[in-house]
């Protein structure tokens, strides 16, 4: 695509990078067919190509974001299916991230939206505040229909998404969980924010698998939210600050006893951490260290799949529908490993039809765009039902919560199944099912 940025505009490294991305697009439109919002809405402006044009127009003309453009940018899930499809290697992720930051800087949203986004940005990345807010959400749940009626649909969606049971807190950092037997490796595990509050059992399962196979696990001091929640809201500085905190935390371990990998059980967070090198590339104090951290980041399935001789004990050969989280399949290009390791653990793994399409979770999307998110969830649940699984496995807490809200079939993280298959407890969501097998 031809662009016409001035030299002065290109002096801004963000604009220069976006210009490169825009030039790579040959506007062939292949990406539209796999874009969930285009599939649902059929509007070119809600397709990757349409959004690329809108972003080009804003950036090239130094135009502030407008009420006409912002809804199309906001409706993008950042699912990155378009990146998988694109034959020209257009790095849509970095382009939409830049566009979101531009919207945040140049557009004043309606009051309710501003408040809502500010609350999300403050509460979700903070474990203590988030835990407290879940108690409040639990009490306010019956008000959801009323909030829908008065037009506060996103608040109603948040209440509906809040779990009815809040599990006891999992292990918190800092701590070191020693390997059982001879130590064969040493990894850091991201504790993070939301996942550690609503699904602490996932990291606990990962820790048991790793330590059982001789891997020491470190929850590094000072590590916390990866920054992706605020990043997707266009709050660039807050996202970079979160990234710097984590880089500091993990560098302490890398330069101390050393790390073989930094493992992440929430693939949305993993995609962001793997991008730390890019995010902090213009920060002279952090660029090099951010690159080192990003190079060590792995999805937990990548690492576990490489463990020699998984110590599998007998488990029922349940049929598992594997849902590939977008951040994992499109963001990190990891499609094989989680399924391989589930198969090695004795499960019968089935792909979900139309598996490239997002479930509608997408970070905070299911709160901010509840109607589209629901339509995608219902579509996903119907596709899953076609393979008649006993259980659904997804490698991202957002997808687990989203899909579980639309089906009676239990939804778990692959590590919960692998832990069970290698001698750990039955996953909580499967207890009733296992009693009847
Ligand atoms: S598939 Fe790639 S090159 Fe073609 S329109 Fe989409 S982003 Fe542009
Ligand atoms: S990231 Fe997903 S929703 Fe956004 S344009 Fe690409 S395919 Fe469409």
Coordinates of C-alpha atoms and ligand atoms in Angstrom, one line a residue:
X1 CA 0.0 0.0 0.0
X2 CA 1.3 3.4 -0.9
X3 CA 1.7 5.8 2.0
X4 CA 2.5 9.6 2.1
X5 CA 3.9 10.3 5.5
X6 CA 6.2 13.4 5.8
X7 CA 9.8 13.1 7.0
X8 CA 8.7 15.0 10.2
X9 CA 6.0 12.4 10.8
X10 CA 8.4 9.5 10.2
X11 CA 10.8 11.0 12.9
X12 CA 8.3 9.5 15.4
X13 CA 9.4 5.9 15.8
X14 CA 5.8 4.7 16.4
X15 CA 4.7 6.3 13.2
X16 CA 7.7 5.0 11.3
X17 CA 6.9 1.4 12.4
X18 CA 3.2 1.8 11.5
X19 CA 4.2 3.1 8.1
X20 CA 6.3 0.0 7.5
X21 CA 3.3 -2.2 8.4
X22 CA 0.9 -0.2 6.2
X23 CA 3.2 -0.5 3.2
X24 CA 3.2 -4.3 3.6
X25 CA -0.5 -4.5 3.1
X26 CA -1.5 -5.2 -0.5
X27 CA -5.2 -4.8 0.2
X28 CA -6.0 -8.3 -1.1
X29 CA -8.7 -8.7 1.5
X30 CA -7.9 -12.4 2.3
X31 CA -8.0 -11.4 6.0
X32 CA -11.7 -10.4 5.9
X33 CA -12.9 -14.0 5.7
X34 CA -11.3 -15.0 9.0
X35 CA -12.1 -11.8 10.9
X36 CA -14.8 -12.5 13.5
X37 CA -16.3 -9.0 13.4
X38 CA -16.5 -9.0 9.6
X39 CA -18.1 -12.5 9.7
X40 CA -20.7 -11.3 12.2
X41 CA -21.3 -7.7 10.9
X42 CA -20.4 -7.9 7.2
X43 CA -19.1 -4.3 7.2
X44 CA -15.8 -3.6 5.5
X45 CA -14.9 -1.1 8.2
X46 CA -15.2 -3.9 10.8
X47 CA -12.7 -6.0 8.8
X48 CA -8.9 -5.9 9.2
X49 CA -8.5 -4.2 5.8
X50 CA -11.1 -1.6 6.6
X51 CA -9.5 -0.9 9.9
X52 CA -6.1 -0.6 8.3
X53 CA -7.5 2.1 5.9
X54 CA -9.1 4.0 8.9
X55 CA -5.8 3.9 10.8
X56 CA -3.8 5.0 7.8
X57 CA -6.1 7.9 7.3
X58 CA -5.8 9.0 10.9
X59 CA -2.0 8.7 11.1
X60 CA -1.2 10.1 7.7
X61 CA -3.3 13.2 8.2
X62 CA -2.4 13.7 11.9
X63 CA -6.1 13.4 12.5
X64 CA -7.5 12.9 16.0
X65 CA -9.7 9.8 16.4
X66 CA -13.4 10.6 15.8
X67 CA -16.8 9.2 17.0
X68 CA -17.1 7.6 13.5
X69 CA -13.7 5.8 13.6
X70 CA -13.5 4.7 17.2
X71 CA -16.3 2.2 17.3
X72 CA -14.6 0.2 14.4
X73 CA -11.3 0.2 16.3
X74 CA -13.0 -0.7 19.5
X75 CA -14.9 -3.6 17.9
X76 CA -11.6 -5.2 16.9
X77 CA -10.9 -8.2 19.3
X78 CA -7.1 -8.2 18.8
X79 CA -7.7 -11.9 18.1
X80 CA -5.0 -11.7 15.4
X81 CA -6.7 -14.2 13.1
X82 CA -6.0 -11.7 10.3
X83 CA -2.2 -12.1 11.0
X84 CA -2.5 -15.8 10.5
X85 CA -4.3 -15.4 7.2
X86 CA -2.4 -12.5 5.7
X87 CA -0.1 -13.6 2.9
X88 CA 2.0 -10.4 3.1
X89 CA 3.0 -10.6 6.8
X90 CA 1.2 -7.5 7.9
X91 CA 1.9 -7.0 11.6
X92 CA -1.6 -6.0 12.4
X93 CA -1.0 -6.4 16.2
X94 CA 1.5 -3.6 16.4
X95 CA -0.6 -1.4 14.1
X96 CA -3.8 -1.8 16.2
X97 CA -1.8 -1.2 19.4
X98 CA -0.6 2.1 18.0
X99 CA -4.1 3.0 16.8
X100 CA -5.5 2.3 20.3
X101 CA -2.9 4.5 21.9
X102 CA -3.7 7.2 19.3
X103 CA -7.4 6.9 20.2
X104 CA -6.6 7.2 23.9
X105 CA -4.5 10.3 23.3
X106 CA -6.8 12.2 20.9
X107 CA -10.4 11.1 21.6
X108 CA -12.6 12.0 24.5
X109 CA -15.0 9.2 25.2
X110 CA -18.5 9.6 26.6
X111 CA -18.4 9.9 30.4
X112 CA -19.8 6.5 31.3
X113 CA -17.2 4.8 29.0
X114 CA -14.4 6.8 30.5
X115 CA -15.3 5.8 34.0
X116 CA -15.8 2.2 33.1
X117 CA -12.5 1.9 31.3
X118 CA -10.7 3.7 34.1
X119 CA -12.2 1.3 36.7
X120 CA -11.2 -1.7 34.6
X121 CA -7.6 -0.3 34.2
X122 CA -7.3 0.3 37.9
X123 CA -9.0 -2.8 39.4
X124 CA -8.3 -5.8 37.2
X125 CA -4.4 -5.6 37.2
X126 CA -4.4 -5.2 41.1
X127 CA -5.0 -8.6 42.8
X128 CA -6.2 -7.1 46.1
X129 CA -8.6 -4.6 44.5
X130 CA -9.8 -7.2 42.0
X131 CA -10.6 -9.7 44.8
X132 CA -12.5 -7.1 46.7
X133 CA -14.4 -6.1 43.6
X134 CA -15.5 -9.7 43.1
X135 CA -17.2 -9.7 46.4
X136 CA -19.0 -6.5 45.5
X137 CA -19.9 -7.9 42.1
X138 CA -21.3 -11.1 43.7
X139 CA -23.6 -9.0 45.9
X140 CA -24.7 -6.8 42.9
X141 CA -25.2 -9.7 40.4
X142 CA -29.1 -9.6 40.8
X143 CA -29.0 -6.0 39.5
X144 CA -27.6 -7.1 36.0
X145 CA -31.0 -7.1 34.2
X146 CA -31.8 -3.6 35.6
X147 CA -28.5 -2.3 34.4
X148 CA -29.2 -3.7 31.0
X149 CA -32.5 -1.8 30.9
X150 CA -30.9 1.5 31.8
X151 CA -28.3 1.1 29.1
X152 CA -25.4 0.1 31.3
X153 CA -24.8 -3.1 29.4
X154 CA -21.1 -3.3 30.0
X155 CA -21.6 -3.1 33.8
X156 CA -24.2 -5.8 33.5
X157 CA -21.8 -7.9 31.5
X158 CA -19.1 -7.5 34.1
X159 CA -21.5 -8.6 36.9
X160 CA -22.5 -11.7 34.8
X161 CA -18.9 -12.6 34.2
X162 CA -18.0 -12.4 37.9
X163 CA -17.7 -15.9 39.4
X164 CA -20.2 -17.0 41.9
X165 CA -17.5 -18.7 44.0
X166 CA -14.3 -17.0 44.7
X167 CA -11.5 -19.5 45.4
X168 CA -9.1 -19.2 48.2
X169 CA -5.9 -17.3 47.1
X170 CA -3.2 -19.4 45.5
X171 CA 0.5 -19.1 46.2
X172 CA 1.8 -15.6 46.0
X173 CA 5.2 -14.3 45.1
X174 CA 8.0 -14.3 46.2
X175 CA 8.5 -17.9 46.7
X176 CA 10.6 -20.9 45.3
X177 CA 9.0 -24.3 45.0
X178 CA 11.8 -26.9 44.9
X179 CA 12.0 -29.7 42.4
X180 CA 11.1 -33.2 43.6
X181 CA 14.3 -35.3 43.4
X182 CA 17.2 -34.2 41.3
X183 CA 16.9 -30.6 40.0
X184 CA 16.8 -30.7 36.1
X185 CA 15.7 -27.1 35.4
X186 CA 14.7 -23.8 36.9
X187 CA 11.9 -21.7 35.6
X188 CA 9.9 -18.6 36.7
X189 CA 6.1 -18.8 36.5
X190 CA 4.0 -15.7 36.0
X191 CA 1.6 -15.2 38.9
X192 CA -0.1 -12.3 37.1
X193 CA -3.3 -10.7 38.2
X194 CA -6.8 -11.8 37.2
X195 CA -5.9 -15.5 36.7
X196 CA -4.3 -15.8 40.1
X197 CA -7.5 -14.6 41.7
X198 CA -10.2 -16.4 39.8
X199 CA -8.3 -19.6 38.8
X200 CA -5.4 -20.1 41.2
X201 CA -5.8 -23.9 40.6
X202 CA -4.2 -23.5 37.1
X203 CA -0.8 -22.3 38.3
X204 CA -1.0 -24.8 41.2
X205 CA -1.4 -27.6 38.6
X206 CA 1.4 -26.2 36.5
X207 CA 3.7 -26.1 39.6
X208 CA 2.9 -29.7 40.5
X209 CA 3.6 -30.9 37.0
X210 CA 6.9 -29.1 36.8
X211 CA 8.2 -29.9 40.3
X212 CA 7.1 -33.6 39.8
X213 CA 9.4 -33.7 36.8
X214 CA 12.4 -32.1 38.4
X215 CA 11.9 -28.5 37.6
X216 CA 12.3 -25.8 40.3
X217 CA 9.7 -23.1 40.1
X218 CA 10.2 -19.5 41.1
X219 CA 7.5 -16.9 41.6
X220 CA 9.7 -13.8 41.4
X221 CA 9.6 -11.0 43.8
X222 CA 7.9 -7.9 42.3
X223 CA 6.3 -9.6 39.3
X224 CA 2.6 -8.9 38.6
X225 CA 0.2 -8.0 35.8
X226 CA 1.9 -8.3 32.4
X227 CA 0.3 -5.1 31.2
X228 CA -1.9 -6.5 28.4
X229 CA -5.2 -5.4 30.0
X230 CA -4.2 -1.7 29.9
X231 CA -2.3 -2.2 26.6
X232 CA -5.5 -3.2 24.9
X233 CA -7.2 -0.2 26.4
X234 CA -4.6 2.1 24.7
X235 CA -3.0 3.1 28.0
X236 CA 0.5 2.8 26.6
X237 CA 2.5 4.3 29.5
X238 CA 0.7 2.1 32.1
X239 CA 1.4 -1.0 30.0
X240 CA 5.1 -0.1 29.6
X241 CA 5.4 0.5 33.3
X242 CA 3.9 -3.0 34.0
X243 CA 6.4 -4.4 31.5
X244 CA 9.3 -2.7 33.2
X245 CA 8.3 -4.0 36.7
X246 CA 8.3 -7.6 35.3
X247 CA 11.6 -7.1 33.5
X248 CA 13.2 -6.0 36.7
X249 CA 11.7 -8.9 38.7
X250 CA 12.8 -11.6 36.2
X251 CA 16.2 -10.0 35.5
X252 CA 16.9 -10.4 39.3
X253 CA 16.4 -14.2 38.9
X254 CA 18.2 -14.4 35.5
X255 CA 21.3 -12.7 37.0
X256 CA 20.9 -14.6 40.2
X257 CA 20.5 -18.4 40.1
X258 CA 19.4 -18.2 36.4
X259 CA 16.3 -19.2 34.6
X260 CA 15.7 -21.7 31.7
X261 CA 12.4 -20.1 30.9
X262 CA 9.7 -17.8 32.0
X263 CA 6.4 -19.7 31.9
X264 CA 2.9 -18.3 31.4
X265 CA -0.3 -20.2 31.9
X266 CA -2.5 -17.4 30.5
X267 CA -1.8 -17.1 26.8
X268 CA -3.0 -13.6 26.5
X269 CA -0.3 -12.6 29.0
X270 CA 2.2 -14.8 27.2
X271 CA 1.7 -12.9 23.9
X272 CA 2.3 -9.6 25.6
X273 CA 5.4 -10.8 27.5
X274 CA 6.9 -12.3 24.3
X275 CA 6.4 -8.7 22.8
X276 CA 8.2 -6.9 25.7
X277 CA 11.3 -6.5 23.5
X278 CA 9.3 -4.6 20.9
X279 CA 7.3 -2.6 23.4
X280 CA 10.4 -1.4 25.2
X281 CA 12.6 -1.1 22.1
X282 CA 12.9 2.7 22.4
X283 CA 13.7 2.7 26.1
X284 CA 17.5 2.8 26.4
X285 CA 17.5 1.5 30.0
X286 CA 15.2 -1.5 29.3
X287 CA 15.5 -2.4 25.6
X288 CA 18.2 -5.0 26.0
X289 CA 16.8 -6.6 29.2
X290 CA 13.3 -6.6 27.8
X291 CA 14.6 -8.6 24.8
X292 CA 16.3 -11.1 27.1
X293 CA 13.1 -11.6 29.1
X294 CA 10.9 -11.9 26.0
X295 CA 13.3 -14.5 24.6
X296 CA 12.8 -16.6 27.7
X297 CA 9.0 -16.4 27.7
X298 CA 7.2 -19.6 26.9
X299 CA 3.6 -20.8 27.1
X300 CA 3.5 -23.6 29.7
X301 CA 2.4 -26.1 27.0
X302 CA 5.6 -25.4 25.0
X303 CA 7.8 -26.2 28.0
X304 CA 5.9 -29.2 29.3
X305 CA 5.7 -30.8 25.8
X306 CA 9.5 -30.9 25.9
X307 CA 9.7 -32.8 29.2
X308 CA 11.3 -36.2 28.6
X309 CA 9.1 -39.1 29.8
X310 CA 5.9 -37.5 31.2
X311 CA 5.1 -39.6 34.2
X312 CA 1.6 -40.6 33.2
X313 CA -0.6 -42.7 35.5
X314 CA -4.0 -44.1 34.5
X315 CA -6.9 -41.6 33.9
X316 CA -10.2 -42.1 32.1
X317 CA -9.7 -41.6 28.3
X318 CA -12.0 -38.6 28.2
X319 CA -12.8 -36.8 25.0
X320 CA -11.3 -33.3 25.2
X321 CA -12.4 -30.5 22.8
X322 CA -9.3 -28.4 22.5
X323 CA -10.1 -24.7 22.1
X324 CA -7.1 -22.8 20.7
X325 CA -7.1 -19.4 22.4
X326 CA -6.5 -16.7 19.8
X327 CA -3.5 -15.4 21.7
X328 CA -2.0 -18.8 21.5
X329 CA -2.8 -19.9 18.0
X330 CA -2.6 -16.5 16.2
X331 CA -0.5 -14.5 18.7
X332 CA 2.2 -17.1 19.5
X333 CA 1.6 -19.5 16.6
X334 CA 1.3 -22.4 19.1
X335 CA -1.2 -24.9 17.8
X336 CA 0.4 -28.4 18.2
X337 CA 2.0 -28.5 21.6
X338 CA -1.1 -28.3 23.9
X339 CA -2.8 -31.1 21.9
X340 CA 0.3 -33.2 21.8
X341 CA 0.9 -33.1 25.5
X342 CA -2.8 -33.8 26.2
X343 CA -2.6 -36.9 23.9
X344 CA 0.6 -38.1 25.6
X345 CA -1.3 -37.8 28.8
X346 CA -3.9 -40.3 27.6
X347 CA -6.8 -38.0 26.5
X348 CA -8.7 -38.2 23.2
X349 CA -8.2 -34.7 21.7
X350 CA -10.6 -33.3 19.2
X351 CA -10.3 -30.0 17.2
X352 CA -13.2 -27.6 17.3
X353 CA -14.8 -26.8 13.9
X354 CA -14.1 -23.2 12.9
X355 CA -11.4 -23.2 15.6
X356 CA -9.7 -20.1 14.1
X357 CA -12.7 -17.9 15.2
X358 CA -12.5 -16.1 18.6
X359 CA -14.8 -17.1 21.5
X360 CA -15.4 -13.4 22.2
X361 CA -13.4 -13.2 25.4
X362 CA -10.4 -11.1 24.2
X363 CA -9.2 -9.5 27.4
X364 CA -11.8 -6.9 28.4
X365 CA -13.8 -7.2 25.2
X366 CA -16.6 -9.3 26.7
X367 CA -17.1 -6.4 29.2
X368 CA -16.8 -3.6 26.7
X369 CA -18.6 -5.2 23.7
X370 CA -20.9 -7.6 25.4
X371 CA -23.3 -8.2 22.4
X372 CA -20.6 -9.1 19.9
X373 CA -18.8 -11.2 22.6
X374 CA -22.0 -13.1 23.4
X375 CA -22.7 -13.8 19.7
X376 CA -19.1 -15.2 19.3
X377 CA -19.4 -17.2 22.5
X378 CA -22.7 -18.9 21.4
X379 CA -21.2 -19.7 18.0
X380 CA -18.1 -21.2 19.7
X381 CA -20.2 -23.3 22.1
X382 CA -22.3 -24.6 19.2
X383 CA -19.1 -25.6 17.3
X384 CA -17.7 -27.3 20.4
X385 CA -21.0 -29.3 20.9
X386 CA -20.5 -30.8 17.4
X387 CA -17.5 -32.9 18.7
X388 CA -19.5 -34.1 21.8
X389 CA -16.6 -33.7 24.3
X390 CA -16.6 -34.8 27.9
X391 CA -14.5 -31.7 28.7
X392 CA -13.2 -28.5 27.0
X393 CA -9.6 -27.4 27.4
X394 CA -8.4 -23.9 26.8
X395 CA -5.0 -22.3 27.6
X396 CA -6.3 -18.9 28.6
X397 CA -8.3 -17.8 31.6
X398 CA -10.4 -15.4 29.6
X399 CA -11.5 -18.1 27.2
X400 CA -12.2 -20.5 30.1
X401 CA -14.5 -18.0 31.8
X402 CA -16.2 -16.9 28.6
X403 CA -16.9 -20.5 27.3
X404 CA -17.9 -21.8 30.7
X405 CA -20.6 -19.1 30.8
X406 CA -22.4 -20.7 27.8
X407 CA -22.2 -24.4 28.4
X408 CA -22.7 -27.1 31.0
X409 CA -19.6 -29.0 29.7
X410 CA -16.7 -28.5 32.2
X411 CA -14.0 -26.1 30.9
X412 CA -10.5 -26.5 32.3
X413 CA -6.9 -25.5 31.4
X414 CA -4.8 -28.2 29.8
X415 CA -2.4 -28.2 32.7
X416 CA -5.2 -29.2 35.0
X417 CA -5.8 -32.4 32.9
X418 CA -2.0 -33.1 32.5
X419 CA -1.5 -32.7 36.3
X420 CA -4.3 -35.1 36.9
X421 CA -2.9 -37.6 34.4
X422 CA 0.5 -37.4 36.1
X423 CA -0.6 -38.0 39.6
X424 CA -2.3 -34.8 40.7
X425 CA -5.8 -34.3 42.0
X426 CA -8.9 -34.5 39.8
X427 CA -9.6 -31.0 38.4
X428 CA -12.3 -29.3 40.5
X429 CA -14.6 -28.7 37.4
X430 CA -14.4 -32.5 36.6
X431 CA -15.2 -34.0 40.0
X432 CA -18.9 -34.6 39.2
X433 CA -18.1 -36.1 35.8
X434 CA -15.4 -38.4 37.1
X435 CA -17.7 -39.7 39.9
X436 CA -20.1 -40.9 37.1
X437 CA -17.4 -42.4 34.8
Ligands
LIG1 S1 -4.6 -10.1 4.0 FE1 -2.9 -8.9 4.6 S2 -2.3 -7.8 2.7 FE2 -4.3 -8.6 2.3 S3 -5.7 -6.9 3.0 FE3 -5.5 -8.2 4.8 S4 -3.8 -7.3 5.9 FE4 -3.7 -6.4 3.8
LIG2 S1 -7.5 -8.8 15.2 FE1 -9.3 -10.1 14.9 S2 -11.1 -8.8 15.1 FE2 -9.3 -7.5 14.8 S3 -9.2 -7.1 12.6 FE3 -7.9 -8.9 13.0 S4 -9.2 -10.7 12.7 FE4 -10.6 -8.9 12.9

